[in-house]
CSV table of N, CA and C in Angstrom, one decimal:
chain,number,residue,atom,x,y,z
R,862,MET,N,0.8,-0.9,0.1
R,862,MET,CA,0.1,0.4,0.5
R,862,MET,C,1.2,1.2,0.1
R,863,LYS,N,0.4,2.4,-0.9
R,863,LYS,CA,1.1,3.2,-0.6
R,863,LYS,C,0.8,4.1,0.1
R,864,LYS,N,1.6,5.2,0.8
R,864,LYS,CA,1.3,6.0,1.6
R,864,LYS,C,2.0,7.2,1.2
R,865,GLU,N,0.8,8.3,1.8
R,865,GLU,CA,0.8,9.3,1.3
R,865,GLU,C,1.4,10.2,2.7
R,866,PHE,N,2.5,11.2,1.9
R,866,PHE,CA,2.8,11.9,3.2
R,866,PHE,C,2.5,13.3,3.2
R,867,ASN,N,2.4,14.1,4.6
R,867,ASN,CA,1.9,15.8,4.3
R,867,ASN,C,3.0,16.3,2.8
R,868,MET,N,2.4,16.9,2.5
R,868,MET,CA,2.8,18.1,1.0
R,868,MET,C,3.4,18.9,1.1
R,869,THR,N,3.3,19.0,2.7
R,869,THR,CA,3.7,20.3,3.1
R,869,THR,C,5.4,20.6,3.3
R,870,LYS,N,5.9,19.4,3.1
R,870,LYS,CA,7.2,19.2,3.0
R,870,LYS,C,7.8,19.3,1.8
R,871,LYS,N,9.3,19.9,1.9
R,871,LYS,CA,9.6,20.7,0.8
R,871,LYS,C,10.5,19.7,0.5
R,872,PHE,N,11.0,19.3,-0.8
R,872,PHE,CA,11.9,18.5,-1.6
R,872,PHE,C,13.4,19.5,-1.1
R,873,GLN,N,14.3,19.2,-0.8
R,873,GLN,CA,15.8,20.0,-0.3
R,873,GLN,C,16.9,19.4,-1.0
R,874,SER,N,17.1,18.1,-1.3
R,874,SER,CA,18.2,17.2,-1.8
R,874,SER,C,18.0,16.1,-2.1
R,875,ARG,N,19.1,15.9,-3.0
R,875,ARG,CA,19.1,14.6,-3.3
R,875,ARG,C,20.6,14.0,-3.8
R,876,GLN,N,20.7,12.8,-2.9
R,876,GLN,CA,22.3,12.8,-3.6
R,876,GLN,C,22.1,10.9,-3.6
R,877,SER,N,23.0,10.4,-4.9
R,877,SER,CA,22.7,9.3,-5.0
R,877,SER,C,24.2,8.1,-6.1
R,878,ILE,N,24.5,7.0,-5.9
R,878,ILE,CA,25.5,6.3,-6.1
R,878,ILE,C,25.2,4.9,-6.9
R,879,LYS,N,25.9,4.6,-7.9
R,879,LYS,CA,25.9,3.2,-8.3
R,879,LYS,C,26.8,2.5,-7.7
R,880,ILE,N,26.4,1.3,-7.4
R,880,ILE,CA,26.9,0.1,-6.5
R,880,ILE,C,27.3,-0.8,-7.6
R,881,ILE,N,28.4,-1.3,-7.5
R,881,ILE,CA,28.5,-2.7,-8.3
R,881,ILE,C,28.2,-3.9,-7.9
R,882,ALA,N,26.9,-4.0,-8.0
R,882,ALA,CA,26.1,-5.1,-7.2
R,882,ALA,C,24.9,-5.3,-7.4
R,883,PRO,N,24.5,-6.5,-7.3
R,883,PRO,CA,23.0,-6.7,-7.6
R,883,PRO,C,22.1,-6.3,-6.5
R,884,LEU,N,20.9,-6.1,-7.1
R,884,LEU,CA,19.7,-4.9,-6.4
R,884,LEU,C,19.8,-6.0,-4.8
R,885,GLU,N,19.4,-7.0,-4.8
R,885,GLU,CA,19.1,-8.4,-3.6
R,885,GLU,C,20.3,-7.9,-2.8
R,886,THR,N,21.5,-7.7,-3.2
R,886,THR,CA,22.5,-7.4,-2.2
R,886,THR,C,22.6,-6.2,-1.7
R,887,VAL,N,22.9,-5.1,-2.0
R,887,VAL,CA,22.5,-3.9,-1.8
R,887,VAL,C,21.3,-3.4,-0.6
R,888,TRP,N,20.1,-4.5,-0.8
R,888,TRP,CA,19.0,-4.1,-0.1
R,888,TRP,C,18.9,-5.0,0.8
R,889,LYS,N,19.6,-5.9,1.2
R,889,LYS,CA,19.6,-6.8,2.0
R,889,LYS,C,21.1,-6.4,3.0
R,890,TYR,N,21.6,-5.8,2.6
R,890,TYR,CA,22.8,-5.1,3.7
R,890,TYR,C,22.2,-4.0,4.2
R,891,ASN,N,21.4,-2.8,3.5
R,891,ASN,CA,20.8,-1.8,4.0
R,891,ASN,C,19.7,-2.3,5.3
R,892,GLN,N,18.7,-3.5,5.0
R,892,GLN,CA,18.3,-4.0,6.3
R,892,GLN,C,18.4,-4.2,7.1
R,893,ASP,N,19.9,-4.4,7.4
R,893,ASP,CA,20.5,-4.9,9.0
R,893,ASP,C,21.0,-3.4,9.0
R,894,LEU,N,19.9,-3.4,10.5
R,894,LEU,CA,20.0,-1.9,11.4
R,894,LEU,C,21.1,-2.0,12.5
R,895,SER,N,20.9,-2.7,12.6
R,895,SER,CA,22.7,-3.0,13.4
R,895,SER,C,24.2,-2.6,12.6
R,896,LYS,N,24.2,-2.7,10.9
R,896,LYS,CA,25.1,-2.0,10.3
R,896,LYS,C,25.5,-0.6,10.2
R,897,ILE,N,24.5,-0.4,10.4
R,897,ILE,CA,24.9,1.7,10.5
R,897,ILE,C,26.2,2.2,11.1
R,898,ALA,N,26.3,1.6,11.4
R,898,ALA,CA,27.4,2.4,12.4
R,898,ALA,C,28.7,2.0,11.4
R,899,GLU,N,28.5,0.8,10.5
R,899,GLU,CA,30.0,0.4,9.8
R,899,GLU,C,29.7,1.1,8.6
R,900,PHE,N,28.6,2.0,8.3
R,900,PHE,CA,28.7,2.6,7.0
R,900,PHE,C,28.0,4.1,7.3
R,901,HIS,N,27.9,4.4,8.5
R,901,HIS,CA,27.5,6.3,8.9
R,901,HIS,C,28.7,6.8,9.3
R,902,PRO,N,29.3,7.6,8.7
R,902,PRO,CA,30.5,8.5,9.3
R,902,PRO,C,30.3,9.0,10.6
R,903,ARG,N,29.3,9.2,10.9
R,903,ARG,CA,29.5,10.2,12.2
R,903,ARG,C,28.2,8.9,13.4
R,904,VAL,N,28.3,7.9,13.1
R,904,VAL,CA,27.7,7.0,13.8
R,904,VAL,C,28.5,5.4,14.5
R,905,THR,N,28.9,5.6,16.1
R,905,THR,CA,29.4,4.9,16.7
R,905,THR,C,29.0,3.2,17.2
R,906,HIS,N,27.4,3.6,17.5
R,906,HIS,CA,26.5,2.3,17.8
R,906,HIS,C,25.2,2.7,17.6
R,907,VAL,N,24.3,1.7,17.4
R,907,VAL,CA,22.8,1.6,17.3
R,907,VAL,C,22.3,1.2,18.2
R,908,ASP,N,21.6,1.2,18.9
R,908,ASP,CA,20.6,0.6,19.9
R,908,ASP,C,19.0,0.9,19.1
R,909,LEU,N,18.7,-0.9,19.2
R,909,LEU,CA,17.6,-1.2,18.5
R,909,LEU,C,16.1,-0.7,19.7
R,910,LEU,N,15.2,0.5,19.1
R,910,LEU,CA,14.4,0.5,20.4
R,910,LEU,C,13.7,-0.2,20.1
R,911,THR,N,13.0,-0.7,19.2
R,911,THR,CA,11.9,-1.7,19.4
R,911,THR,C,12.5,-3.0,18.9
R,912,ASN,N,13.5,-3.7,18.9
R,912,ASN,CA,14.3,-4.5,18.9
R,912,ASN,C,13.5,-5.5,17.6
R,913,ASP,N,14.1,-4.7,16.6
R,913,ASP,CA,13.6,-4.8,15.0
R,913,ASP,C,15.0,-4.9,14.8
R,914,LYS,N,15.7,-6.0,14.4
R,914,LYS,CA,17.3,-5.6,13.8
R,914,LYS,C,17.1,-5.3,12.2
R,915,TYR,N,15.6,-5.7,11.5
R,915,TYR,CA,15.8,-5.5,10.4
R,915,TYR,C,14.9,-4.6,10.0
R,916,ARG,N,14.7,-3.5,8.9
R,916,ARG,CA,14.2,-2.8,8.6
R,916,ARG,C,12.1,-2.9,7.9
R,917,THR,N,11.7,-2.0,8.9
R,917,THR,CA,10.2,-2.8,8.7
R,917,THR,C,9.4,-1.5,9.2
R,918,GLU,N,8.3,-1.3,9.1
R,918,GLU,CA,7.7,0.0,9.0
R,918,GLU,C,7.3,0.2,10.8
R,919,GLY,N,8.0,1.3,11.3
R,919,GLY,CA,7.8,1.0,12.7
R,919,GLY,C,9.1,0.8,13.6
R,920,ALA,N,9.7,0.3,13.1
R,920,ALA,CA,11.5,0.2,13.7
R,920,ALA,C,11.5,1.2,14.1
R,921,THR,N,12.3,1.4,15.3
R,921,THR,CA,13.0,2.5,15.8
R,921,THR,C,14.1,2.4,16.3
R,922,TYR,N,15.3,3.0,16.5
R,922,TYR,CA,16.8,2.8,16.6
R,922,TYR,C,17.6,4.2,16.8
R,923,LYS,N,17.9,4.3,17.7
R,923,LYS,CA,18.7,5.7,18.3
R,923,LYS,C,20.3,5.1,17.9
R,924,CYS,N,21.1,6.3,17.0
R,924,CYS,CA,22.3,6.5,16.5
R,924,CYS,C,22.7,7.5,17.6
R,925,TYR,N,24.3,6.6,18.1
R,925,TYR,CA,25.2,8.0,18.8
R,925,TYR,C,26.3,8.8,18.1
R,926,LEU,N,26.6,9.2,17.9
R,926,LEU,CA,27.1,9.8,17.2
R,926,LEU,C,28.8,10.1,17.7
R,927,LYS,N,29.8,9.9,16.6
R,927,LYS,CA,31.1,9.9,17.0
R,927,LYS,C,31.8,10.6,18.7
R,928,ASN,N,30.9,12.1,18.4
R,928,ASN,CA,31.9,13.1,19.3
R,928,ASN,C,31.1,12.9,20.7
R,929,GLY,N,30.5,11.2,21.0
R,929,GLY,CA,30.0,11.2,22.4
R,929,GLY,C,29.2,11.8,22.9
R,930,LYS,N,28.6,13.4,22.7
R,930,LYS,CA,27.6,14.4,23.5
R,930,LYS,C,26.2,13.9,23.0
R,931,HIS,N,26.1,13.6,21.2
R,931,HIS,CA,25.2,13.8,20.7
R,931,HIS,C,24.3,12.3,20.4
R,932,ASN,N,22.7,12.3,20.0
R,932,ASN,CA,22.2,11.3,19.8
R,932,ASN,C,21.5,11.4,18.4
R,933,CYS,N,20.9,10.5,17.8
R,933,CYS,CA,19.3,10.7,17.1
R,933,CYS,C,18.3,9.6,17.1
R,934,THR,N,17.2,10.4,16.9
R,934,THR,CA,16.1,8.8,16.7
R,934,THR,C,16.0,8.6,15.7
R,935,GLU,N,15.7,7.8,15.0
R,935,GLU,CA,15.1,7.3,13.5
R,935,GLU,C,13.9,6.4,13.5
R,936,ARG,N,13.1,6.5,12.8
R,936,ARG,CA,11.8,5.4,12.7
R,936,ARG,C,11.6,5.1,11.1
R,937,ASP,N,11.8,4.1,11.0
R,937,ASP,CA,11.4,3.6,9.7
R,937,ASP,C,9.9,3.9,9.6
R,938,ILE,N,9.1,4.4,8.8
R,938,ILE,CA,7.9,5.2,8.4
R,938,ILE,C,7.5,4.1,7.3
R,939,GLU,N,8.2,3.6,6.4
R,939,GLU,CA,7.6,3.2,5.2
R,939,GLU,C,8.7,2.3,4.3
R,940,VAL,N,8.5,1.0,4.4
R,940,VAL,CA,9.3,-0.2,3.7
R,940,VAL,C,9.0,-0.7,2.6
R,941,VAL,N,8.9,-0.2,1.4
R,941,VAL,CA,8.3,-1.4,0.1
R,941,VAL,C,9.9,-2.0,-0.2
R,942,PRO,N,9.8,-3.4,0.2
R,942,PRO,CA,10.9,-4.5,-0.4
R,942,PRO,C,11.7,-4.4,-1.8
R,943,MET,N,12.2,-4.3,-1.8
R,943,MET,CA,13.5,-4.1,-2.9
R,943,MET,C,13.5,-2.6,-4.0
R,944,ASN,N,12.7,-1.5,-3.2
R,944,ASN,CA,12.3,-0.5,-4.0
R,944,ASN,C,12.7,0.8,-3.1
R,945,LYS,N,12.5,0.7,-1.8
R,945,LYS,CA,12.5,1.9,-1.1
R,945,LYS,C,11.6,1.9,0.4
R,946,ILE,N,12.7,2.9,1.5
R,946,ILE,CA,12.1,2.8,2.8
R,946,ILE,C,12.3,5.0,3.4
R,947,VAL,N,11.7,5.1,4.0
R,947,VAL,CA,10.7,6.6,4.3
R,947,VAL,C,11.7,6.2,5.7
R,948,THR,N,12.3,6.9,6.4
R,948,THR,CA,13.0,7.2,7.7
R,948,THR,C,12.6,8.6,8.0
R,949,SER,N,12.1,9.0,9.2
R,949,SER,CA,11.9,10.2,9.9
R,949,SER,C,13.2,10.9,11.2
R,950,LEU,N,12.8,11.9,11.7
R,950,LEU,CA,13.9,12.1,12.8
R,950,LEU,C,12.4,13.0,13.7
R,951,PRO,N,12.4,11.6,14.9
R,951,PRO,CA,11.6,12.3,15.8
R,951,PRO,C,12.1,12.8,16.7
R,952,GLU,N,13.2,12.6,17.2
R,952,GLU,CA,14.3,13.2,18.5
R,952,GLU,C,15.7,12.8,17.8
R,953,ASP,N,16.0,14.3,18.7
R,953,ASP,CA,18.4,13.9,18.5
R,953,ASP,C,17.9,15.0,19.5
R,954,SER,N,19.5,15.0,20.1
R,954,SER,CA,19.9,15.2,21.1
R,954,SER,C,20.7,17.1,20.6
R,955,MET,N,20.9,17.3,19.2
R,955,MET,CA,21.4,18.8,18.6
R,955,MET,C,19.9,19.4,18.3
R,956,GLY,N,18.9,19.3,18.5
R,956,GLY,CA,17.7,19.9,18.1
R,956,GLY,C,17.1,20.1,16.5
R,957,LEU,N,17.9,19.4,15.8
R,957,LEU,CA,17.3,19.6,14.6
R,957,LEU,C,16.1,19.3,14.4
R,958,SER,N,15.7,18.0,15.0
R,958,SER,CA,14.5,17.4,15.0
R,958,SER,C,13.0,18.8,15.4
R,959,ARG,N,13.5,19.6,16.3
R,959,ARG,CA,12.9,20.9,16.7
R,959,ARG,C,13.1,21.7,15.7
R,960,ILE,N,14.2,21.8,14.8
R,960,ILE,CA,14.0,23.0,13.8
R,960,ILE,C,13.3,22.3,12.5
R,961,LEU,N,13.3,21.1,12.2
R,961,LEU,CA,13.0,20.4,10.9
R,961,LEU,C,11.9,18.9,11.6
R,962,LYS,N,11.3,19.5,12.0
R,962,LYS,CA,9.8,19.4,12.7
R,962,LYS,C,9.2,17.6,11.8
R,963,ASP,N,9.7,17.9,10.5
R,963,ASP,CA,8.8,17.2,9.1
R,963,ASP,C,10.0,16.6,8.1
R,964,TYR,N,11.4,16.3,8.8
R,964,TYR,CA,12.4,15.6,8.4
R,964,TYR,C,12.1,14.4,7.8
R,965,ILE,N,12.1,13.8,6.6
R,965,ILE,CA,12.2,12.4,6.6
R,965,ILE,C,13.1,12.4,5.2
R,966,VAL,N,13.6,11.0,4.8
R,966,VAL,CA,14.4,10.6,4.3
R,966,VAL,C,13.9,9.6,3.3
R,967,GLU,N,13.9,9.4,1.7
R,967,GLU,CA,13.2,8.3,0.8
R,967,GLU,C,14.6,7.8,0.3
R,968,THR,N,14.8,6.5,0.7
R,968,THR,CA,15.7,5.6,0.0
R,968,THR,C,15.2,5.0,-0.8
R,969,TYR,N,15.8,5.3,-2.0
R,969,TYR,CA,15.5,4.4,-3.3
R,969,TYR,C,16.3,3.4,-3.5
R,970,PHE,N,16.7,2.3,-4.4
R,970,PHE,CA,16.8,0.9,-4.6
R,970,PHE,C,16.6,1.1,-5.8
R,971,LYS,N,17.7,1.2,-7.4
R,971,LYS,CA,17.1,1.1,-9.1
R,971,LYS,C,18.0,-0.3,-9.3
R,972,LYS,N,17.3,-0.9,-10.0
R,972,LYS,CA,18.2,-1.9,-10.8
R,972,LYS,C,18.8,-1.3,-12.0
R,973,VAL,N,19.8,-1.0,-12.1
R,973,VAL,CA,20.3,-0.8,-13.4
R,973,VAL,C,20.9,-1.7,-14.1
R,974,ASP,N,21.2,-2.8,-13.8
R,974,ASP,CA,21.2,-4.4,-14.6
R,974,ASP,C,21.6,-5.1,-13.5
R,975,ASN,N,21.8,-5.9,-14.2
R,975,ASN,CA,22.1,-7.0,-13.0
R,975,ASN,C,23.5,-7.1,-12.2
R,976,ASP,N,24.2,-6.4,-12.7
R,976,ASP,CA,25.3,-6.1,-11.7
R,976,ASP,C,25.8,-5.0,-10.7
R,977,ILE,N,24.5,-4.2,-11.2
R,977,ILE,CA,24.5,-2.6,-10.8
R,977,ILE,C,23.0,-2.2,-9.9
R,978,THR,N,23.2,-1.2,-8.6
R,978,THR,CA,22.7,-0.9,-8.5
R,978,THR,C,22.5,0.6,-7.9
R,979,GLU,N,21.6,1.6,-8.0
R,979,GLU,CA,21.6,2.9,-7.6
R,979,GLU,C,20.8,3.2,-6.6
R,980,MET,N,21.4,3.6,-5.2
R,980,MET,CA,20.8,3.9,-3.9
R,980,MET,C,20.7,5.4,-4.5
R,981,GLU,N,19.7,5.7,-3.4
R,981,GLU,CA,19.3,7.3,-3.5
R,981,GLU,C,18.6,7.7,-2.5
R,982,PHE,N,19.1,8.8,-1.9
R,982,PHE,CA,18.3,9.7,-0.8
R,982,PHE,C,17.8,10.9,-1.6
R,983,ASN,N,16.7,10.5,-0.9
R,983,ASN,CA,15.8,12.0,-1.4
R,983,ASN,C,15.8,12.9,0.2
R,984,HIS,N,15.6,14.2,0.4
R,984,HIS,CA,15.6,14.8,2.0
R,984,HIS,C,14.3,15.6,1.4
R,985,TYR,N,13.5,15.9,2.4
R,985,TYR,CA,11.9,16.2,2.7
R,985,TYR,C,12.1,17.3,3.8
R,986,TYR,N,11.5,18.2,3.4
R,986,TYR,CA,11.2,18.8,5.2
R,986,TYR,C,11.1,20.5,4.8
R,987,SER,N,9.6,21.1,5.7
R,987,SER,CA,9.8,22.0,5.5
R,987,SER,C,10.5,23.1,5.9
R,988,THR,N,10.2,24.6,6.1
R,988,THR,CA,11.4,25.8,6.8
R,988,THR,C,10.4,26.7,6.8
R,989,PRO,N,9.3,26.5,7.4
R,989,PRO,CA,8.6,27.8,7.8
R,989,PRO,C,9.0,28.8,8.6
R,990,GLY,N,9.0,30.2,8.2
R,990,GLY,CA,9.5,31.2,8.5
R,990,GLY,C,11.1,31.5,8.2
R,991,ILE,N,11.3,32.7,8.4
R,991,ILE,CA,12.6,33.6,7.9
R,991,ILE,C,13.7,32.7,8.8
R,992,ILE,N,13.8,32.8,9.9
R,992,ILE,CA,14.8,31.6,10.9
R,992,ILE,C,15.1,30.4,10.3
R,993,ARG,N,14.0,30.2,10.2
R,993,ARG,CA,14.4,28.2,9.7
R,993,ARG,C,14.6,28.1,8.1
R,994,SER,N,14.6,29.6,7.2
R,994,SER,CA,15.0,29.1,5.7
R,994,SER,C,16.4,29.5,5.8
R,995,LEU,N,16.7,30.6,6.9
R,995,LEU,CA,18.1,31.4,6.9
R,995,LEU,C,18.8,29.9,7.1
R,996,LEU,N,18.7,29.1,8.6
R,996,LEU,CA,19.3,28.0,8.6
R,996,LEU,C,19.3,27.2,8.4
R,997,ASN,N,18.4,26.8,7.1
R,997,ASN,CA,18.5,26.1,5.8
R,997,ASN,C,20.3,25.9,5.2
R,998,TYR,N,20.5,26.9,4.7
R,998,TYR,CA,21.5,27.6,4.1
R,998,TYR,C,23.0,26.9,4.6
R,999,ILE,N,22.6,26.7,5.9
R,999,ILE,CA,23.7,25.7,7.1
R,999,ILE,C,23.3,24.3,6.9
R,1000,ILE,N,22.3,24.5,7.0
R,1000,ILE,CA,22.0,22.7,7.4
R,1000,ILE,C,21.7,21.9,6.1
R,1001,LYS,N,21.1,22.6,5.0
R,1001,LYS,CA,21.3,21.4,3.8
R,1001,LYS,C,22.8,21.4,3.0
R,1002,PRO,N,23.5,21.9,3.0
R,1002,PRO,CA,25.0,21.6,2.7
R,1002,PRO,C,25.4,20.4,3.5
R,1003,LYS,N,25.3,20.7,4.5
R,1003,LYS,CA,25.9,19.2,5.6
R,1003,LYS,C,25.2,17.9,5.5
R,1004,ILE,N,24.2,18.2,5.3
R,1004,ILE,CA,22.8,17.0,5.6
R,1004,ILE,C,23.5,16.5,3.9
R,1005,ALA,N,23.6,17.0,2.8
R,1005,ALA,CA,23.7,16.5,1.8
R,1005,ALA,C,24.9,15.8,1.5
R,1006,LYS,N,26.6,16.2,2.2
R,1006,LYS,CA,27.7,16.4,2.4
R,1006,LYS,C,27.5,15.0,3.3
R,1007,GLN,N,27.2,14.9,4.2
R,1007,GLN,CA,27.3,13.1,5.1
R,1007,GLN,C,26.1,12.3,4.8
R,1008,SER,N,25.3,12.9,4.0
R,1008,SER,CA,24.8,11.6,3.0
R,1008,SER,C,25.2,10.8,1.8
R,1009,LEU,N,26.0,12.2,1.3
R,1009,LEU,CA,27.2,11.4,-0.1
R,1009,LEU,C,28.3,10.6,0.8
R,1010,GLN,N,28.5,10.5,2.4
R,1010,GLN,CA,29.8,10.4,2.5
R,1010,GLN,C,29.2,8.8,3.4
R,1011,THR,N,27.7,8.8,3.2
R,1011,THR,CA,27.5,7.7,3.8
R,1011,THR,C,26.8,6.6,3.1
R,1012,LEU,N,26.6,7.2,1.8
R,1012,LEU,CA,26.4,6.5,0.2
R,1012,LEU,C,27.8,5.8,-0.1
R,1013,ARG,N,28.9,6.4,0.1
R,1013,ARG,CA,30.0,6.0,-0.2
R,1013,ARG,C,30.5,4.9,0.2
R,1014,ALA,N,30.2,5.2,2.0
R,1014,ALA,CA,31.1,4.1,2.7
R,1014,ALA,C,29.7,2.8,2.3
R,1015,ILE,N,28.4,2.8,2.2
R,1015,ILE,CA,27.9,1.7,1.8
R,1015,ILE,C,28.6,0.7,0.3
R,1016,LYS,N,28.7,1.8,-1.1
R,1016,LYS,CA,29.5,1.2,-1.5
R,1016,LYS,C,30.2,0.8,-1.1
R,1017,ILE,N,31.4,1.6,-0.7
R,1017,ILE,CA,32.5,0.6,-0.4
R,1017,ILE,C,32.8,-0.8,0.2
R,1018,ASN,N,31.5,-0.6,1.3
R,1018,ASN,CA,31.2,-1.9,2.0
R,1018,ASN,C,30.7,-2.9,1.4
R,1019,ILE,N,29.7,-2.9,0.4
R,1019,ILE,CA,29.2,-3.7,-0.5
R,1019,ILE,C,29.9,-4.3,-1.5
R,1020,GLU,N,30.9,-3.9,-2.1
R,1020,GLU,CA,31.8,-4.0,-3.2
R,1020,GLU,C,32.8,-4.6,-2.8
R,1021,LYS,N,33.4,-4.2,-1.2
R,1021,LYS,CA,34.4,-5.0,-0.4
R,1021,LYS,C,34.0,-6.2,-0.2
R,1022,SER,N,33.0,-6.4,-0.1
R,1022,SER,CA,32.0,-7.9,0.4
R,1022,SER,C,32.5,-8.6,-0.5
R,1023,LEU,N,32.2,-8.3,-1.5
R,1023,LEU,CA,31.6,-9.0,-2.7
R,1023,LEU,C,33.5,-9.5,-3.4
R,1024,THR,N,34.0,-8.8,-3.3
R,1024,THR,CA,35.3,-9.3,-3.9
R,1024,THR,C,35.9,-10.4,-3.2
R,1025,THR,N,35.8,-9.9,-1.3
R,1025,THR,CA,36.4,-10.9,-0.7
R,1025,THR,C,35.8,-12.4,-0.4
R,1026,ASN,N,34.6,-12.4,-1.1
R,1026,ASN,CA,33.5,-13.6,-1.0
R,1026,ASN,C,34.1,-14.4,-2.3
R,1027,ASN,N,34.7,-13.6,-3.3
R,1027,ASN,CA,34.3,-14.4,-4.5
R,1027,ASN,C,36.2,-15.3,-4.6
């Protein structure tokens, strides 16, 4: 069932990468929430708040950041097998969830051919008011940069695992 999201959220940015691996491999790797610290450049470890090790609608987890001071809670609100994951940010210790109350990330998985998969992040949130609009000039490039770093690390980990297993 396709879910509709509040359309007041504005598209903010897109990052994508092509991974030399079959769609099934890329999907499986990204389903395991315990792997987030392996590929997210800012995360040291993850607590599974709903005890879901794999992504499912409602799976909620807390990511602890490398500086040791901050964390963020994320919730998967939609999972379409082999196609899409939609994740929200209900709370964090940095104040981002207070500024961007409706922040979501759509992650898409697209089969390019049998051995190449494109993975894409799309970020949506609204910036009502002049202060939030001004803050977006600082926040938006940081989100884009960190997202691209995350995608690159996912690519490296998956491709490396395929070469070591062959």
